[in-house]
Amino acid sequence: MSEAKHSPGPWHLHEETHWPFKLAIIAANGDEVSIESRSAYGSGQKSIDDVMSARGFRDVDQREDAIAANARQLANAKLRAAAPELLAELQAAHRIIRNALSLMTTDQQAQWSEINERAALITDGATRAHEREAVIAKATGAA
């Protein structure tokens, strides 16, 4: 596997609960991986009701849309913050699967493939090795 070029993990998410309501992903070494403003908040607004008032939104649907947009943005930030750990786990799983395959007989490998195929887990290979390799390459910049 190639050497990581990204900031070291684990990363954590820092969510400001007051103005300016920023979301920051911070690396283990203190690097700011990313910082973004919350999408529904603007200058000086303290709450979702302030946002609604400032933007002229009066109906419940617009308020619900703004709340949903903020929830989606927060969920996306949490996923990005988990990226280094997800990559490390994928790389470990890739090695574990390869090790397991090296211990299996051809018949065992065929049985494993059939089980995975019945579970709709495979595409063009019994272990999805190509798919894992492609995602790892994409994440490490090797793609």
PDB file of C-alpha atoms in Angstrom:
ATOM      1  CA  MET A   1       0.000   0.000   0.000  1.00  0.00           C
ATOM      2  CA  SER A   2       1.225   3.490  -0.720  1.00  0.00           C
ATOM      3  CA  GLU A   3       2.272   5.932   1.992  1.00  0.00           C
ATOM      4  CA  ALA A   4      -0.516   8.259   3.134  1.00  0.00           C
ATOM      5  CA  LYS A   5      -0.289  11.801   1.786  1.00  0.00           C
ATOM      6  CA  HIS A   6      -3.215  13.140   3.775  1.00  0.00           C
ATOM      7  CA  SER A   7      -3.106  14.618   7.268  1.00  0.00           C
ATOM      8  CA  PRO A   8      -2.744  11.868   9.862  1.00  0.00           C
ATOM      9  CA  GLY A   9      -5.856  10.352  11.387  1.00  0.00           C
ATOM     10  CA  PRO A  10      -7.904  10.003  13.302  1.00  0.00           C
ATOM     11  CA  TRP A  11      -9.739  13.160  12.395  1.00  0.00           C
ATOM     12  CA  HIS A  12     -12.475  14.690  14.500  1.00  0.00           C
ATOM     13  CA  LEU A  13     -15.301  17.047  13.728  1.00  0.00           C
ATOM     14  CA  HIS A  14     -15.592  20.329  15.590  1.00  0.00           C
ATOM     15  CA  GLU A  15     -19.030  21.898  15.276  1.00  0.00           C
ATOM     16  CA  GLU A  16     -19.447  25.492  16.376  1.00  0.00           C
ATOM     17  CA  THR A  17     -22.806  25.969  18.035  1.00  0.00           C
ATOM     18  CA  HIS A  18     -22.695  29.764  17.884  1.00  0.00           C
ATOM     19  CA  TRP A  19     -21.871  32.362  15.254  1.00  0.00           C
ATOM     20  CA  PRO A  20     -20.296  31.697  12.743  1.00  0.00           C
ATOM     21  CA  PHE A  21     -21.582  28.078  13.000  1.00  0.00           C
ATOM     22  CA  LYS A  22     -18.600  26.562  11.194  1.00  0.00           C
ATOM     23  CA  LEU A  23     -17.844  22.874  10.798  1.00  0.00           C
ATOM     24  CA  ALA A  24     -14.147  22.037  11.023  1.00  0.00           C
ATOM     25  CA  ILE A  25     -12.436  18.704  10.523  1.00  0.00           C
ATOM     26  CA  ILE A  26      -9.248  18.565  12.579  1.00  0.00           C
ATOM     27  CA  ALA A  27      -6.447  16.008  12.091  1.00  0.00           C
ATOM     28  CA  ALA A  28      -4.622  14.229  14.919  1.00  0.00           C
ATOM     29  CA  ASN A  29      -1.677  16.628  14.520  1.00  0.00           C
ATOM     30  CA  GLY A  30      -3.961  19.680  14.761  1.00  0.00           C
ATOM     31  CA  ASP A  31      -4.091  20.429  11.022  1.00  0.00           C
ATOM     32  CA  GLU A  32      -7.375  21.902   9.824  1.00  0.00           C
ATOM     33  CA  VAL A  33      -8.393  19.420   7.136  1.00  0.00           C
ATOM     34  CA  SER A  34     -11.461  21.396   6.108  1.00  0.00           C
ATOM     35  CA  ILE A  35     -13.579  24.255   7.364  1.00  0.00           C
ATOM     36  CA  GLU A  36     -16.987  25.195   6.041  1.00  0.00           C
ATOM     37  CA  SER A  37     -19.799  27.490   7.029  1.00  0.00           C
ATOM     38  CA  ARG A  38     -23.123  25.895   7.836  1.00  0.00           C
ATOM     39  CA  SER A  39     -25.227  26.263   4.709  1.00  0.00           C
ATOM     40  CA  ALA A  40     -28.386  27.655   6.278  1.00  0.00           C
ATOM     41  CA  TYR A  41     -26.714  30.197   8.544  1.00  0.00           C
ATOM     42  CA  GLY A  42     -25.593  33.666   7.585  1.00  0.00           C
ATOM     43  CA  SER A  43     -23.896  36.605   9.244  1.00  0.00           C
ATOM     44  CA  GLY A  44     -24.925  37.158  12.847  1.00  0.00           C
ATOM     45  CA  GLN A  45     -27.775  34.649  12.886  1.00  0.00           C
ATOM     46  CA  LYS A  46     -28.096  32.776  16.159  1.00  0.00           C
ATOM     47  CA  SER A  47     -30.690  30.111  15.422  1.00  0.00           C
ATOM     48  CA  ILE A  48     -32.705  28.520  12.665  1.00  0.00           C
ATOM     49  CA  ASP A  49     -35.484  30.993  13.454  1.00  0.00           C
ATOM     50  CA  ASP A  50     -33.045  33.889  12.898  1.00  0.00           C
ATOM     51  CA  VAL A  51     -32.144  32.320   9.559  1.00  0.00           C
ATOM     52  CA  MET A  52     -35.777  32.030   8.553  1.00  0.00           C
ATOM     53  CA  SER A  53     -36.479  35.608   9.498  1.00  0.00           C
ATOM     54  CA  ALA A  54     -33.366  36.968   7.749  1.00  0.00           C
ATOM     55  CA  ARG A  55     -34.149  35.096   4.555  1.00  0.00           C
ATOM     56  CA  GLY A  56     -37.804  35.985   4.566  1.00  0.00           C
ATOM     57  CA  PHE A  57     -38.879  32.357   4.936  1.00  0.00           C
ATOM     58  CA  ARG A  58     -42.193  32.197   6.672  1.00  0.00           C
ATOM     59  CA  ASP A  59     -43.690  28.800   5.970  1.00  0.00           C
ATOM     60  CA  VAL A  60     -42.994  25.530   7.730  1.00  0.00           C
ATOM     61  CA  ASP A  61     -41.763  23.747   4.584  1.00  0.00           C
ATOM     62  CA  GLN A  62     -38.958  26.279   4.059  1.00  0.00           C
ATOM     63  CA  ARG A  63     -37.948  25.938   7.718  1.00  0.00           C
ATOM     64  CA  GLU A  64     -37.965  22.136   7.416  1.00  0.00           C
ATOM     65  CA  ASP A  65     -35.861  22.358   4.233  1.00  0.00           C
ATOM     66  CA  ALA A  66     -33.263  24.519   6.001  1.00  0.00           C
ATOM     67  CA  ILE A  67     -33.126  22.137   8.966  1.00  0.00           C
ATOM     68  CA  ALA A  68     -32.756  19.163   6.600  1.00  0.00           C
ATOM     69  CA  ALA A  69     -29.965  20.939   4.667  1.00  0.00           C
ATOM     70  CA  ASN A  70     -28.045  21.542   7.895  1.00  0.00           C
ATOM     71  CA  ALA A  71     -28.543  17.938   9.018  1.00  0.00           C
ATOM     72  CA  ARG A  72     -27.288  16.682   5.645  1.00  0.00           C
ATOM     73  CA  GLN A  73     -24.263  18.979   5.784  1.00  0.00           C
ATOM     74  CA  LEU A  74     -23.414  17.745   9.290  1.00  0.00           C
ATOM     75  CA  ALA A  75     -23.805  14.087   8.240  1.00  0.00           C
ATOM     76  CA  ASN A  76     -21.494  14.672   5.256  1.00  0.00           C
ATOM     77  CA  ALA A  77     -18.894  16.298   7.526  1.00  0.00           C
ATOM     78  CA  LYS A  78     -19.039  13.331   9.924  1.00  0.00           C
ATOM     79  CA  LEU A  79     -18.444  10.950   7.018  1.00  0.00           C
ATOM     80  CA  ARG A  80     -15.450  13.001   5.810  1.00  0.00           C
ATOM     81  CA  ALA A  81     -14.041  13.089   9.356  1.00  0.00           C
ATOM     82  CA  ALA A  82     -14.103   9.262   9.424  1.00  0.00           C
ATOM     83  CA  ALA A  83     -12.233   8.980   6.097  1.00  0.00           C
ATOM     84  CA  PRO A  84      -8.740   8.082   7.418  1.00  0.00           C
ATOM     85  CA  GLU A  85     -10.135   5.342   9.652  1.00  0.00           C
ATOM     86  CA  LEU A  86     -12.376   4.015   6.869  1.00  0.00           C
ATOM     87  CA  LEU A  87      -9.394   3.884   4.507  1.00  0.00           C
ATOM     88  CA  ALA A  88      -7.215   2.086   7.071  1.00  0.00           C
ATOM     89  CA  GLU A  89      -9.967  -0.474   7.725  1.00  0.00           C
ATOM     90  CA  LEU A  90     -10.500  -1.046   3.995  1.00  0.00           C
ATOM     91  CA  GLN A  91      -6.758  -1.569   3.487  1.00  0.00           C
ATOM     92  CA  ALA A  92      -6.660  -4.038   6.409  1.00  0.00           C
ATOM     93  CA  ALA A  93      -9.738  -5.907   5.128  1.00  0.00           C
ATOM     94  CA  HIS A  94      -8.131  -6.134   1.684  1.00  0.00           C
ATOM     95  CA  ARG A  95      -5.028  -7.783   3.168  1.00  0.00           C
ATOM     96  CA  ILE A  96      -7.096 -10.101   5.402  1.00  0.00           C
ATOM     97  CA  ILE A  97      -9.193 -11.302   2.450  1.00  0.00           C
ATOM     98  CA  ARG A  98      -6.067 -11.956   0.376  1.00  0.00           C
ATOM     99  CA  ASN A  99      -4.534 -13.904   3.296  1.00  0.00           C
ATOM    100  CA  ALA A 100      -7.722 -15.974   3.682  1.00  0.00           C
ATOM    101  CA  LEU A 101      -7.780 -16.760  -0.027  1.00  0.00           C
ATOM    102  CA  SER A 102      -4.203 -18.000   0.094  1.00  0.00           C
ATOM    103  CA  LEU A 103      -5.229 -20.599   2.712  1.00  0.00           C
ATOM    104  CA  MET A 104      -8.329 -21.833   0.868  1.00  0.00           C
ATOM    105  CA  THR A 105      -8.525 -24.704  -1.552  1.00  0.00           C
ATOM    106  CA  THR A 106      -9.993 -24.079  -4.993  1.00  0.00           C
ATOM    107  CA  ASP A 107     -13.226 -25.745  -3.861  1.00  0.00           C
ATOM    108  CA  GLN A 108     -13.416 -23.512  -0.771  1.00  0.00           C
ATOM    109  CA  GLN A 109     -12.857 -20.430  -2.905  1.00  0.00           C
ATOM    110  CA  ALA A 110     -15.674 -21.564  -5.245  1.00  0.00           C
ATOM    111  CA  GLN A 111     -18.024 -22.107  -2.276  1.00  0.00           C
ATOM    112  CA  TRP A 112     -17.167 -18.676  -0.912  1.00  0.00           C
ATOM    113  CA  SER A 113     -17.844 -17.154  -4.301  1.00  0.00           C
ATOM    114  CA  GLU A 114     -21.251 -18.862  -4.516  1.00  0.00           C
ATOM    115  CA  ILE A 115     -22.245 -17.592  -1.054  1.00  0.00           C
ATOM    116  CA  ASN A 116     -21.236 -14.037  -1.980  1.00  0.00           C
ATOM    117  CA  GLU A 117     -23.010 -14.272  -5.318  1.00  0.00           C
ATOM    118  CA  ARG A 118     -26.267 -15.433  -3.659  1.00  0.00           C
ATOM    119  CA  ALA A 119     -25.981 -12.466  -1.292  1.00  0.00           C
ATOM    120  CA  ALA A 120     -25.525 -10.125  -4.306  1.00  0.00           C
ATOM    121  CA  LEU A 121     -22.140  -8.994  -2.953  1.00  0.00           C
ATOM    122  CA  ILE A 122     -20.003  -9.604  -6.005  1.00  0.00           C
ATOM    123  CA  THR A 123     -19.753  -8.083  -9.441  1.00  0.00           C
ATOM    124  CA  ASP A 124     -16.940  -9.426 -11.610  1.00  0.00           C
ATOM    125  CA  GLY A 125     -14.899 -11.208  -8.945  1.00  0.00           C
ATOM    126  CA  ALA A 126     -15.562 -13.426  -5.958  1.00  0.00           C
ATOM    127  CA  THR A 127     -13.857 -11.089  -3.480  1.00  0.00           C
ATOM    128  CA  ARG A 128     -14.416  -7.630  -4.992  1.00  0.00           C
ATOM    129  CA  ALA A 129     -10.641  -7.151  -4.956  1.00  0.00           C
ATOM    130  CA  HIS A 130     -10.707  -4.887  -8.017  1.00  0.00           C
ATOM    131  CA  GLU A 131     -13.372  -2.663  -6.468  1.00  0.00           C
ATOM    132  CA  ARG A 132     -11.426  -2.368  -3.195  1.00  0.00           C
ATOM    133  CA  GLU A 133      -8.193  -1.654  -5.046  1.00  0.00           C
ATOM    134  CA  ALA A 134      -9.897   1.073  -7.092  1.00  0.00           C
ATOM    135  CA  VAL A 135     -11.316   2.802  -3.996  1.00  0.00           C
ATOM    136  CA  ILE A 136      -7.977   2.574  -2.183  1.00  0.00           C
ATOM    137  CA  ALA A 137      -6.204   4.014  -5.222  1.00  0.00           C
ATOM    138  CA  LYS A 138      -8.747   6.838  -5.445  1.00  0.00           C
ATOM    139  CA  ALA A 139      -8.321   7.666  -1.752  1.00  0.00           C
ATOM    140  CA  THR A 140      -4.518   7.554  -1.806  1.00  0.00           C
ATOM    141  CA  GLY A 141      -4.077   9.465  -5.047  1.00  0.00           C
ATOM    142  CA  ALA A 142      -2.767   6.429  -6.940  1.00  0.00           C
ATOM    143  CA  ALA A 143      -5.727   6.429  -9.362  1.00  0.00           C
TER     144      ALA A 143
END
